[in-house]
Coordinates of N, CA, C and O and ligand atoms in Angstrom, one line a residue:
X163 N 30.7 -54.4 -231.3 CA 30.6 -55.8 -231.6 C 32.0 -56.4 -231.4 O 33.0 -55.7 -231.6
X164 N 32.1 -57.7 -231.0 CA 33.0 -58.0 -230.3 C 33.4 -59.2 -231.1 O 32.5 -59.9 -231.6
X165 N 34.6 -59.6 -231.2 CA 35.0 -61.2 -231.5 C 35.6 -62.2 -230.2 O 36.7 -62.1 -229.6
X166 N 34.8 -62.9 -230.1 CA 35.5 -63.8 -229.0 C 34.6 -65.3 -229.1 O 33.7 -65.6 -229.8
X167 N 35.3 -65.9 -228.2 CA 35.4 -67.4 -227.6 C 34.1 -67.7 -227.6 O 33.5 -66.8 -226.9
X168 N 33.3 -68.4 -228.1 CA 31.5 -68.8 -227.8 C 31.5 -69.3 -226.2 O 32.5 -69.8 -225.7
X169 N 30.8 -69.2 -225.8 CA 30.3 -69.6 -224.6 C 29.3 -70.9 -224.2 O 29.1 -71.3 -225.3
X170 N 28.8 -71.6 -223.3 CA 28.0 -72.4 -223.3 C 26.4 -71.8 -223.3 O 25.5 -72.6 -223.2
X171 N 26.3 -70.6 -223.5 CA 25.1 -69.8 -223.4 C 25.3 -69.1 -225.0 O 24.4 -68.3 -225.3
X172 N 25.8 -69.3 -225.5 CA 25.5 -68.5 -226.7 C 25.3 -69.6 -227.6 O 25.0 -69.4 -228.8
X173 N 25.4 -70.8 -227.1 CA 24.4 -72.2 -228.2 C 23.5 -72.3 -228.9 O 23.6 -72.7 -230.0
X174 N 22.1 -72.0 -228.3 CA 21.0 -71.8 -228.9 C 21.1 -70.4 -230.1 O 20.7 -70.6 -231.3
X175 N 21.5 -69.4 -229.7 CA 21.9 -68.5 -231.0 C 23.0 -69.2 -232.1 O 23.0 -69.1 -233.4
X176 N 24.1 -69.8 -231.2 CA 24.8 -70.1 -233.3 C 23.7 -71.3 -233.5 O 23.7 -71.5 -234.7
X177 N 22.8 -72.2 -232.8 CA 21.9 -73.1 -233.6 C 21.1 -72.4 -234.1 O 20.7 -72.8 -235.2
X178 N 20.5 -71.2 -233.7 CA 19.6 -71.0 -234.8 C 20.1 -70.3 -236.1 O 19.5 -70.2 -237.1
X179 N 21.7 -69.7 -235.9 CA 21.9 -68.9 -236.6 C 22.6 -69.6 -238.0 O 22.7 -69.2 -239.2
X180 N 23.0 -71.0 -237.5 CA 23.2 -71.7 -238.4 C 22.2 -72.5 -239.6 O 22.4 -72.8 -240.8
X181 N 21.2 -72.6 -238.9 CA 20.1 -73.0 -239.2 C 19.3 -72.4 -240.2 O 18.5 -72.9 -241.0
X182 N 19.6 -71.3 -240.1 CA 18.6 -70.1 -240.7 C 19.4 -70.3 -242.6 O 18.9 -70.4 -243.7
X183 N 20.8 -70.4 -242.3 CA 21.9 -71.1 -244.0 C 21.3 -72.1 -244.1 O 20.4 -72.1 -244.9
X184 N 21.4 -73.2 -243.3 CA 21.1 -74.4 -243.2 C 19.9 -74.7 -244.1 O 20.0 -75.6 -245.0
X185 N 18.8 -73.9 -244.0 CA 17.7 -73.8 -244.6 C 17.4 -73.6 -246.0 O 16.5 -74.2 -246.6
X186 N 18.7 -72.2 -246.4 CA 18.2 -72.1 -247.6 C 19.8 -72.7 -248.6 O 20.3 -72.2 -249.6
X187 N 20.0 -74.3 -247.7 CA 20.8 -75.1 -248.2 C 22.1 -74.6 -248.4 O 22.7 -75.0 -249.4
X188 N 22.8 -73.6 -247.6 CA 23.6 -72.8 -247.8 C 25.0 -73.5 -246.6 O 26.1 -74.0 -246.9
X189 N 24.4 -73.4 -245.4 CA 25.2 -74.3 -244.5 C 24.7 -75.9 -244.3 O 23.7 -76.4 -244.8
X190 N 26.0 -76.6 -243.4 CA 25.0 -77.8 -243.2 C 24.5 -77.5 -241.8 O 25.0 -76.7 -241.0
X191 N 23.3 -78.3 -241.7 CA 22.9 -78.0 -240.6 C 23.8 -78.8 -239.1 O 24.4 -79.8 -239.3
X192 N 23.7 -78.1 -237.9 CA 24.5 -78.5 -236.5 C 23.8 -78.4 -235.5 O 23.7 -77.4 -234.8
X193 N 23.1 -79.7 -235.0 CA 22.1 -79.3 -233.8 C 23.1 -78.6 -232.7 O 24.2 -78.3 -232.8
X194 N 22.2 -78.5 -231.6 CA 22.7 -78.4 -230.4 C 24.0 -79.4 -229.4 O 24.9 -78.9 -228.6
X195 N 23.8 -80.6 -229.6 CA 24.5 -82.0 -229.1 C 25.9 -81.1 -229.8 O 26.6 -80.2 -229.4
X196 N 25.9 -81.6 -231.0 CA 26.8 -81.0 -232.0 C 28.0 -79.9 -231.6 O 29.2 -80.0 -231.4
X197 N 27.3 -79.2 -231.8 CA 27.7 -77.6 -231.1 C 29.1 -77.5 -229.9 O 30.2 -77.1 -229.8
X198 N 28.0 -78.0 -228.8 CA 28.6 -78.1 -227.4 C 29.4 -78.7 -227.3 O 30.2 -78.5 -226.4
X199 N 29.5 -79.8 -228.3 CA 30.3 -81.0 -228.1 C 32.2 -80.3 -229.3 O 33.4 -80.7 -229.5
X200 N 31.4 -79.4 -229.6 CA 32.9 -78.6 -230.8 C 32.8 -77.0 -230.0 O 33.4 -76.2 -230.7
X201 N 32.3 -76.4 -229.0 CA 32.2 -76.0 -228.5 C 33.6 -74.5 -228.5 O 33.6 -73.3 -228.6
X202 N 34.5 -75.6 -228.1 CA 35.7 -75.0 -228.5 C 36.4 -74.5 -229.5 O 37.4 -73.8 -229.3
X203 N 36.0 -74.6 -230.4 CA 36.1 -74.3 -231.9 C 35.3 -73.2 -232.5 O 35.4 -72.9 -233.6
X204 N 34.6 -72.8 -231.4 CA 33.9 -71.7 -232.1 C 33.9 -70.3 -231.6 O 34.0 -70.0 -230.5
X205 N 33.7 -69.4 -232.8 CA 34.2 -67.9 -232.2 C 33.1 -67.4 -232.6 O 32.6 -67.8 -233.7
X206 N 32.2 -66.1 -231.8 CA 31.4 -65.4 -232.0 C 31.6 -63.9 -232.3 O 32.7 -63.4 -232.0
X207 N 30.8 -63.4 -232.8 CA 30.8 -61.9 -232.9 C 29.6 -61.4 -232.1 O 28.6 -61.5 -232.7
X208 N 29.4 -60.9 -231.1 CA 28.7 -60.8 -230.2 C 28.9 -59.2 -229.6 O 30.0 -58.5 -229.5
X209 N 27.3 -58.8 -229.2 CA 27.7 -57.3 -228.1 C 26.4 -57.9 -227.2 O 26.1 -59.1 -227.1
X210 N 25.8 -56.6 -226.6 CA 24.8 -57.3 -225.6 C 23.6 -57.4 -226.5 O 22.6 -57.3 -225.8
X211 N 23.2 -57.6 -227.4 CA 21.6 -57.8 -228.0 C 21.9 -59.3 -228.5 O 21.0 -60.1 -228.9
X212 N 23.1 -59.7 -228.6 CA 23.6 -61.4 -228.6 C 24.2 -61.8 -229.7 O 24.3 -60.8 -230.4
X213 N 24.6 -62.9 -230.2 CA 25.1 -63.3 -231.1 C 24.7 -63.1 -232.7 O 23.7 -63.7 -233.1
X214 N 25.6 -62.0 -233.7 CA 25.6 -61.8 -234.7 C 25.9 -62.6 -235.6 O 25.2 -62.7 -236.5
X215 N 27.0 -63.3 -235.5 CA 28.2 -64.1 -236.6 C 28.5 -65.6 -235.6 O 28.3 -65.7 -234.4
X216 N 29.1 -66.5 -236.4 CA 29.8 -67.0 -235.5 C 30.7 -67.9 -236.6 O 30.1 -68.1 -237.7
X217 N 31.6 -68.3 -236.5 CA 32.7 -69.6 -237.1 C 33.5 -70.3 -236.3 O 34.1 -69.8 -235.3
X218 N 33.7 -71.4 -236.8 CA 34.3 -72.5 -236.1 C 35.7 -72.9 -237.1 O 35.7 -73.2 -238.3
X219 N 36.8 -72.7 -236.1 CA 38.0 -73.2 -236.8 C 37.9 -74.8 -236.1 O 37.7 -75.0 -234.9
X220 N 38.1 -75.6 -236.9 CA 38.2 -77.2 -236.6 C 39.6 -77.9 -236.7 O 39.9 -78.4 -237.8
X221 N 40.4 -77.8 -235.6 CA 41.3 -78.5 -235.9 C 41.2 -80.1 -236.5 O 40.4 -80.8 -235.9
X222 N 42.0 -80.5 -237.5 CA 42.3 -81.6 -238.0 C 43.4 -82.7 -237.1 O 43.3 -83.9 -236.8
X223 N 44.3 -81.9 -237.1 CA 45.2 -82.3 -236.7 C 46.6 -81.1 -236.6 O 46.5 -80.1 -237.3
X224 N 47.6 -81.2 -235.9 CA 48.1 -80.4 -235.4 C 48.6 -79.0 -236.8 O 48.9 -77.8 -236.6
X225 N 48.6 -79.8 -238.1 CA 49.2 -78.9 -239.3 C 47.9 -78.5 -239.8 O 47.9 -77.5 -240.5
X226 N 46.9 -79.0 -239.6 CA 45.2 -78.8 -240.3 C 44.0 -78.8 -239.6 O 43.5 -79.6 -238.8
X227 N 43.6 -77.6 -240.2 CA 42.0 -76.9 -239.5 C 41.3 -76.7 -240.7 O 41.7 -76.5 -241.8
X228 N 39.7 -76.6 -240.2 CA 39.0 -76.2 -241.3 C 38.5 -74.6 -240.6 O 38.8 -74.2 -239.4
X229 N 37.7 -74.0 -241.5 CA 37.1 -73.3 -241.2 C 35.8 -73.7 -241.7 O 35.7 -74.0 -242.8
X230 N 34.8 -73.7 -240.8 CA 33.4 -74.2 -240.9 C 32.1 -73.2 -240.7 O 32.3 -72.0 -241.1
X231 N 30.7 -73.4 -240.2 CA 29.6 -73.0 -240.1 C 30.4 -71.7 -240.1 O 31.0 -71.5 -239.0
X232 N 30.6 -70.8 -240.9 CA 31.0 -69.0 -241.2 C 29.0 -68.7 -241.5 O 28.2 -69.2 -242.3
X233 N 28.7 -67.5 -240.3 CA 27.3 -67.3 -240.7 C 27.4 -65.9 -240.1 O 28.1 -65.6 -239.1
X234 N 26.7 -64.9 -241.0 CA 26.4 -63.8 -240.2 C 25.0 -63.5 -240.3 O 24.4 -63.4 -241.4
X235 N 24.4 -63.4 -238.8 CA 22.9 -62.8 -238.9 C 22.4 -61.7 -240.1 O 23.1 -60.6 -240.1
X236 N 21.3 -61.9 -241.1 CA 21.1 -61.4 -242.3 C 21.2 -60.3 -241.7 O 21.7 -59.6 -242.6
X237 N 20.9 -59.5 -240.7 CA 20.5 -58.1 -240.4 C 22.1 -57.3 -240.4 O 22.1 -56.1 -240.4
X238 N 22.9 -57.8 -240.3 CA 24.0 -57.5 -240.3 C 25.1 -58.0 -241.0 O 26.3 -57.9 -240.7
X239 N 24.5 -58.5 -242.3 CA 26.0 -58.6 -243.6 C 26.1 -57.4 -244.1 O 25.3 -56.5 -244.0
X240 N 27.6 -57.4 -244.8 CA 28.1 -56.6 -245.2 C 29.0 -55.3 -244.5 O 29.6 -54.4 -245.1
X241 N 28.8 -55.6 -243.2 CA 29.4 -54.8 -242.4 C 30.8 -54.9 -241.7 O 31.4 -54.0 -241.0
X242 N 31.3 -56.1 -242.1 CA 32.7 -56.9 -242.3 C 32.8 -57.9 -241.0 O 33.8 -58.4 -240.4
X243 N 31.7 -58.1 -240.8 CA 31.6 -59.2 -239.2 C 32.5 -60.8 -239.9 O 33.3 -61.5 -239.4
X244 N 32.1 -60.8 -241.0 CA 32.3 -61.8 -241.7 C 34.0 -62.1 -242.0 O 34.8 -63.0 -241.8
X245 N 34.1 -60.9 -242.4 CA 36.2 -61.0 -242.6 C 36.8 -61.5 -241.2 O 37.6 -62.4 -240.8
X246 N 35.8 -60.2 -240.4 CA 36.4 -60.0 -239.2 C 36.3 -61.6 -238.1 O 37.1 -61.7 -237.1
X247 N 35.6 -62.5 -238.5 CA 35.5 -64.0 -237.8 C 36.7 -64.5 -239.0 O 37.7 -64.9 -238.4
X248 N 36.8 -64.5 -240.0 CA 37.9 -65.6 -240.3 C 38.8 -65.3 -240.2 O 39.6 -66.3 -240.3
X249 N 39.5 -63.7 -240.0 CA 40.6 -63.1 -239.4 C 40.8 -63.9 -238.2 O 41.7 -64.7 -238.1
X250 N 39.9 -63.7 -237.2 CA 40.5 -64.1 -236.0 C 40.9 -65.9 -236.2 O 42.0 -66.4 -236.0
X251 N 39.8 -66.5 -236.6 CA 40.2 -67.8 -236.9 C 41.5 -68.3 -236.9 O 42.1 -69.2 -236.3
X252 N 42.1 -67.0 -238.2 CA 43.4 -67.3 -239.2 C 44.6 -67.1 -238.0 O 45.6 -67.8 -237.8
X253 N 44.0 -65.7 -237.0 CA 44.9 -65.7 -236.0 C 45.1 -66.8 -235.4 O 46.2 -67.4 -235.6
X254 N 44.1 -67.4 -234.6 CA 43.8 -68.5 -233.8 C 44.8 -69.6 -234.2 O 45.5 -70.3 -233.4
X255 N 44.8 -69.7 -235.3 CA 45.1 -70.7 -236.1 C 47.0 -71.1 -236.2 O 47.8 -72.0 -236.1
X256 N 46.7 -69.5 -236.5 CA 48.7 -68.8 -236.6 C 49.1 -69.2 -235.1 O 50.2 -69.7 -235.0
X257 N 48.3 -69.0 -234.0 CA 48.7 -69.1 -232.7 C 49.4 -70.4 -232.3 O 50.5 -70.7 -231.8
X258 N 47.9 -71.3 -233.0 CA 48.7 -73.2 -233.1 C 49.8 -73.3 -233.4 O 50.5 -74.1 -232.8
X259 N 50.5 -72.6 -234.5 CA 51.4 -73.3 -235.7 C 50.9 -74.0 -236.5 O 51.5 -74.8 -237.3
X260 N 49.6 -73.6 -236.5 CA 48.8 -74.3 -237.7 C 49.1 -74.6 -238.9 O 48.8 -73.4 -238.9
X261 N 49.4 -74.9 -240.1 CA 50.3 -74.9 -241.5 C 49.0 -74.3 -242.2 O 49.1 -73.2 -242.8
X262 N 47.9 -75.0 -242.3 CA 47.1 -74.7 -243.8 C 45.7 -74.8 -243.2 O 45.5 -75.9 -242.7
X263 N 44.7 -74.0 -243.2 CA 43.7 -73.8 -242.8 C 42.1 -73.5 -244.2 O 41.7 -72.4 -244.4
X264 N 41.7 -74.5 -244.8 CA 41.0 -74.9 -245.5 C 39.5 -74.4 -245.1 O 39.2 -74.4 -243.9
X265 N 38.6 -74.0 -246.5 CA 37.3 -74.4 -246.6 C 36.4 -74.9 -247.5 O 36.8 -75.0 -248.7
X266 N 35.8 -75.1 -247.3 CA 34.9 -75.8 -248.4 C 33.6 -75.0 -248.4 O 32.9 -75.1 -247.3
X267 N 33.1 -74.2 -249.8 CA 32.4 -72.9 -249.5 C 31.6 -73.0 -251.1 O 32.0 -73.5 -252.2
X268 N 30.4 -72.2 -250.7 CA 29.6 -71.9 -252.1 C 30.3 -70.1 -252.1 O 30.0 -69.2 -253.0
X269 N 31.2 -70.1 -251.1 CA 31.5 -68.3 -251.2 C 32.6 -68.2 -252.0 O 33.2 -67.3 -251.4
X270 N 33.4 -68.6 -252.9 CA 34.9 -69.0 -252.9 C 35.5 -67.5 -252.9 O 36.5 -67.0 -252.3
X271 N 34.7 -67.1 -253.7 CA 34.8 -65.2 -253.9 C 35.8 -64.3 -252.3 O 36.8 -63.7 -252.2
X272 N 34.6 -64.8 -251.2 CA 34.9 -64.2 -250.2 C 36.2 -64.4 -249.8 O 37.2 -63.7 -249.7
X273 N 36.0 -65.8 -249.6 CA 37.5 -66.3 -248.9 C 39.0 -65.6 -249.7 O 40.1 -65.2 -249.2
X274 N 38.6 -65.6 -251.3 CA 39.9 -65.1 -251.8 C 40.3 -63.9 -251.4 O 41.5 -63.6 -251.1
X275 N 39.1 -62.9 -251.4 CA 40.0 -61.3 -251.1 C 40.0 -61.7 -249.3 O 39.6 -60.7 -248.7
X276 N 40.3 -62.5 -248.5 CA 40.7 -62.8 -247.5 C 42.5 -63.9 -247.3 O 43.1 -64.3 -246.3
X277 N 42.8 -63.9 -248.7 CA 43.9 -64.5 -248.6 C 44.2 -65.8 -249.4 O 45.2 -66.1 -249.9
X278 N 42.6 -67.0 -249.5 CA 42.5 -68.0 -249.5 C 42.7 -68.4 -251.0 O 42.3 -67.7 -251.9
X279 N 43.7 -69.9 -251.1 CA 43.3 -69.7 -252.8 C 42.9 -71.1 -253.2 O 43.0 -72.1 -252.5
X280 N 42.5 -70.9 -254.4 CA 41.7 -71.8 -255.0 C 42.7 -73.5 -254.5 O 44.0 -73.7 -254.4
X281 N 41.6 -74.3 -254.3 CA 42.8 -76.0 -253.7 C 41.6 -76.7 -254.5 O 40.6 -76.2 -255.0
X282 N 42.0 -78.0 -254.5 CA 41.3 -79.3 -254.5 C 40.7 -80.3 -253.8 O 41.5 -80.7 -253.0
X283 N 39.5 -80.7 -253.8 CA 38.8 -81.6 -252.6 C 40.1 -82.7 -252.6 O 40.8 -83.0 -251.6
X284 N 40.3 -83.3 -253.7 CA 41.2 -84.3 -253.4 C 42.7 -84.2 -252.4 O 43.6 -85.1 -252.1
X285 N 42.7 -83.1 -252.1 CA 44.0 -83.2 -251.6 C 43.4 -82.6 -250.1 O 44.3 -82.2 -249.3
X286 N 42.4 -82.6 -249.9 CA 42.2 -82.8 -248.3 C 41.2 -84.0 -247.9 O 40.0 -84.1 -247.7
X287 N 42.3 -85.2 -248.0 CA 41.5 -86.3 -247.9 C 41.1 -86.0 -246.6 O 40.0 -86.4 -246.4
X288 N 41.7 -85.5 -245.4 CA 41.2 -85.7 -244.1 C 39.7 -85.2 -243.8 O 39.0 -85.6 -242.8
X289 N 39.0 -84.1 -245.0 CA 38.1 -84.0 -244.9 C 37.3 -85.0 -245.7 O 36.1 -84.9 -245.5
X290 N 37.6 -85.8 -246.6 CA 37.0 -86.3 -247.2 C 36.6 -87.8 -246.6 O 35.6 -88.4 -246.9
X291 N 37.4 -88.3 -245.6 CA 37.9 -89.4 -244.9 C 36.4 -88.7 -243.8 O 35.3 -89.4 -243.9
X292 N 36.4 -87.9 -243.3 CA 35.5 -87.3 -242.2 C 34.0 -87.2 -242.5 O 32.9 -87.6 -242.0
X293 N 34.4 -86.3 -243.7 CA 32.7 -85.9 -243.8 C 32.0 -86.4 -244.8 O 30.8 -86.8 -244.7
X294 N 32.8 -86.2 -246.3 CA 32.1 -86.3 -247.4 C 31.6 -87.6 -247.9 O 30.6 -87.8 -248.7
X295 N 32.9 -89.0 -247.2 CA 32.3 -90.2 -247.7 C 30.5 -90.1 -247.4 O 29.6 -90.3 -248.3
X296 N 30.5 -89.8 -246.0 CA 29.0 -89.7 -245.1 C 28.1 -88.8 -246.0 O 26.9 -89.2 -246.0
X297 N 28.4 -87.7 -246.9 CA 27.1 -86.8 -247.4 C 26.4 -87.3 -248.4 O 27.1 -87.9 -249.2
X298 N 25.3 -87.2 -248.5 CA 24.2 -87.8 -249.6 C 24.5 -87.0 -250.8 O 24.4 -87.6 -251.9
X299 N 25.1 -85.6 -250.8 CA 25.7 -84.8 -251.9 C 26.2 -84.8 -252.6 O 26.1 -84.3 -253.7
X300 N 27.5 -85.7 -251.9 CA 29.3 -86.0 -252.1 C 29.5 -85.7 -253.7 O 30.4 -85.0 -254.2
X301 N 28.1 -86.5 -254.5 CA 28.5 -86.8 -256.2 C 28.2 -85.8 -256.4 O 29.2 -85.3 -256.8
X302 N 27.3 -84.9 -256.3 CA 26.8 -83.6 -256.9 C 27.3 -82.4 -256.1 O 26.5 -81.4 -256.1
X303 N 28.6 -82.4 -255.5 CA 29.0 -81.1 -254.4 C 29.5 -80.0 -255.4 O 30.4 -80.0 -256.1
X304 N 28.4 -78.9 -255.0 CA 29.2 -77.9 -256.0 C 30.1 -76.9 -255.3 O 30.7 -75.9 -255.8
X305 N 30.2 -77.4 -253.9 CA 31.0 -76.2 -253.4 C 33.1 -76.5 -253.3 O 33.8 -77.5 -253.0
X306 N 33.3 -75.0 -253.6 CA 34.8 -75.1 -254.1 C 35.9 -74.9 -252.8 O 35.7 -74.2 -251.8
X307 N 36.9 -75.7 -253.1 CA 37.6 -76.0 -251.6 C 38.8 -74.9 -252.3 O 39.2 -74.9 -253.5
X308 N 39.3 -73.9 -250.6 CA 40.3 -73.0 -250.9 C 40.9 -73.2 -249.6 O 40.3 -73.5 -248.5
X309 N 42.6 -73.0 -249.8 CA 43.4 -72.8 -248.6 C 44.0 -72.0 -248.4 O 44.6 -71.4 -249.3
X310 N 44.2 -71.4 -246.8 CA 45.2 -70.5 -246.5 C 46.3 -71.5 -246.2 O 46.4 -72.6 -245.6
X311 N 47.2 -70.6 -246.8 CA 48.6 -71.1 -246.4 C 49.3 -70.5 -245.0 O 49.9 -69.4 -245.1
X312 N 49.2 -71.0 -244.1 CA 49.9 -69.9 -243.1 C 51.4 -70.0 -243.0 O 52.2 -70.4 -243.9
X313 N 51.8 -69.6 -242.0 CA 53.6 -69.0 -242.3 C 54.5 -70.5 -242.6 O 54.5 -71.5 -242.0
X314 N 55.1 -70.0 -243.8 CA 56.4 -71.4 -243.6 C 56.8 -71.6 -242.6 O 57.0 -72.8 -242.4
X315 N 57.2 -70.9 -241.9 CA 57.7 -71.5 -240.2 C 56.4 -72.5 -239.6 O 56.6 -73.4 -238.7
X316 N 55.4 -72.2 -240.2 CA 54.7 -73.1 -239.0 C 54.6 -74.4 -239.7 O 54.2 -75.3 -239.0
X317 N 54.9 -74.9 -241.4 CA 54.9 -75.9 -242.2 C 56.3 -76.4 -241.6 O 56.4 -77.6 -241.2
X318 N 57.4 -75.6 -241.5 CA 58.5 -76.2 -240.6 C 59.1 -76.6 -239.6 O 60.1 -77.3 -239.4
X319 N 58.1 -76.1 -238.9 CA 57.7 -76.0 -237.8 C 57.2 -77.8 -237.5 O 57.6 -78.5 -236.6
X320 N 56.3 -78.2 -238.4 CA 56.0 -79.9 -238.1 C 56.6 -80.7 -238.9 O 56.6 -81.9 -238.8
X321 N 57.2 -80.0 -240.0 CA 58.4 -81.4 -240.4 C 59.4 -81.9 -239.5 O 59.8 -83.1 -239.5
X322 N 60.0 -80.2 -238.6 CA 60.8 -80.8 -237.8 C 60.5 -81.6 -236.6 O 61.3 -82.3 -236.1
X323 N 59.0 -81.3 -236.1 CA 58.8 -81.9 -234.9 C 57.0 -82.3 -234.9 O 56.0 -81.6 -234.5
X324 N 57.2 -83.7 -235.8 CA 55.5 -84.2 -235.9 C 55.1 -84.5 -235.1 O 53.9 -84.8 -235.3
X325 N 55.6 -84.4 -233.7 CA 55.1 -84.7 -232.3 C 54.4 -83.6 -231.6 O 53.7 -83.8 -230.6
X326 N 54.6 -82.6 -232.2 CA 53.9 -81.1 -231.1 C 52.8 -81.4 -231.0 O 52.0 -82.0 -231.7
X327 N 52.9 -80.7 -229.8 CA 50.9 -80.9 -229.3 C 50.5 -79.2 -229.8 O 51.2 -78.2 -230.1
X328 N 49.2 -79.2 -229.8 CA 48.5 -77.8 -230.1 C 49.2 -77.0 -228.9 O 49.8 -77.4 -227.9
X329 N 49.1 -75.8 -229.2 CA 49.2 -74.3 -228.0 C 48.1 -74.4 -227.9 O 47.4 -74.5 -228.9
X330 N 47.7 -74.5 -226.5 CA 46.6 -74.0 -225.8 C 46.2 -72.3 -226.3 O 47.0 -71.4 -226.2
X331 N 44.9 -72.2 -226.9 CA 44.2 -70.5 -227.0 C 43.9 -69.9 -226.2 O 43.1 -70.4 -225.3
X332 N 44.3 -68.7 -226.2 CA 44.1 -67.5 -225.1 C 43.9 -67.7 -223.5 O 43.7 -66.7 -222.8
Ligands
COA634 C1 29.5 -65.0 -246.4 C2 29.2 -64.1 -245.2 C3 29.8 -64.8 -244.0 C4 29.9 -62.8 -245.4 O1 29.8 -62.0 -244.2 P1 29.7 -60.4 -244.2 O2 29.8 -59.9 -242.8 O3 28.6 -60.0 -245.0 O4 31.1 -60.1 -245.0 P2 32.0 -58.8 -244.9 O5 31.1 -57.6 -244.7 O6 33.0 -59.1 -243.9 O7 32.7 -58.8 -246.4 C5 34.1 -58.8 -246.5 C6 34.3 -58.6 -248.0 O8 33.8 -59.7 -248.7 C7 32.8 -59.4 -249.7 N1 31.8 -60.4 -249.7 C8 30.9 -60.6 -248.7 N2 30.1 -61.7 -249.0 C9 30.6 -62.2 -250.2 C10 30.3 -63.3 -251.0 N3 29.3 -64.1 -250.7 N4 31.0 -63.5 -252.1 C11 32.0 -62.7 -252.5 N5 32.4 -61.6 -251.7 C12 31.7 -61.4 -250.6 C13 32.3 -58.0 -249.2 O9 31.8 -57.3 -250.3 C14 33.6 -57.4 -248.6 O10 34.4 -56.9 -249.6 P3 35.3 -55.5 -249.4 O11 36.3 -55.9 -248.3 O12 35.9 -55.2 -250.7 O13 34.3 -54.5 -248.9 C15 27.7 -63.9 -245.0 O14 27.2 -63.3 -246.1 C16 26.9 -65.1 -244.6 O15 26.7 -65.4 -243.5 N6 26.4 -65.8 -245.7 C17 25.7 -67.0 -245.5 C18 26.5 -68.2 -245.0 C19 27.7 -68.4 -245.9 O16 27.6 -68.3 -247.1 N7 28.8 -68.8 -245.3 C20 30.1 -69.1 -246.0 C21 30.1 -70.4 -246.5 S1 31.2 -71.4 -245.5

């Protein structure tokens, strides 16, 4: 099993695979349009029988990413597909100079023995500005927001120069 880059063919697998959380109100749901259109942001766990896992790092802006739709096909939790996508993410992420790489999760558990630590919705207004004004949930959200911190050099990294553009990935 492999971690890499999603493809324009492995679409319909993270839609269904998203879909399948989505269902038991676990993810939000992401059609197809959706998908292709963030395309780039998403990493799969894949061999030849097809897409297992998949997550999406969402850049914000050059200091800020989320990590989003994190899903592993039920036939295969527990097997570390799961670490092993937000690992690469976190790489991905390290690669940008990314500063702080957030989620907003009913897992908070997970994310912690992965690095992540407990944060506050209020202090990522950029997600709140994006998505949450828009959710019918917003008042009743029970899921808890955590961040990685990535390396002080890369927080230094944009104080000294707010102008950088992303590194291009792999
Ligand atoms: C959460 C999810 C991605 C975990 O994937 P996975 O492949 O089963 O996780 P892993 O096998 O990599 O687990 C890594 C570690 O986290 C632990 N873990 C797994 N799921 C967990 C959870 N929901 N809560 C707390 N810890 C969890 C594992 O026990 C393991 O611990 P270990 O390193 O001590 O052995 C998967 O269960 C899933 O797709 N859930 C539905 C969608 C979802 O909840 N997404 C996250 C919300 S954004």
């Amino acid at each position: 099993m492999r971690v890499r880059r999603a493809r324009p063919a492995d679409i319909p697998e993270i839609r269904a695979l998203i879909a399948h959380y989505a269902g038991e109100g676990i993810l939000l749901p992401r059609d197809e349009h959706d998908i292709r259109r963030h395309l780039d942001f998403f990493l799969v766990a894949a061999d030849r029988s097809g897409v297992a896992g998949c997550v999406s790092l969402e850049v914000y802006h050059p200091a800020l990413a989320e990590i989003r739709s994190l899903a592993v096909t039920p036939a295969k939790v527990g097997r570390g597909l799961g670490a092993r996508l937000v690992k690469t993410a976190l790489e991905r992420a390290e690669r940008r100079r990314i500063a702080r790489v957030f989620a907003l999760t009913s897992s908070p558990d997970f994310f912690v023995r992965l690095g992540f630590e407990p944060s506050t919705r209020h202090s990522l207004h950029e997600k709140i500005d994006r998505d949450c004004i828009h959710c019918s949930k917003a008042r009743t959200c029970q899921l808890t927001a955590l961040v990685a911190n990535l390396s002080a050099a890369n927080a230094a990294f944009h104080i000294l120069d707010e102008s950088v553009e992303p590194v291009p990935v792999e």
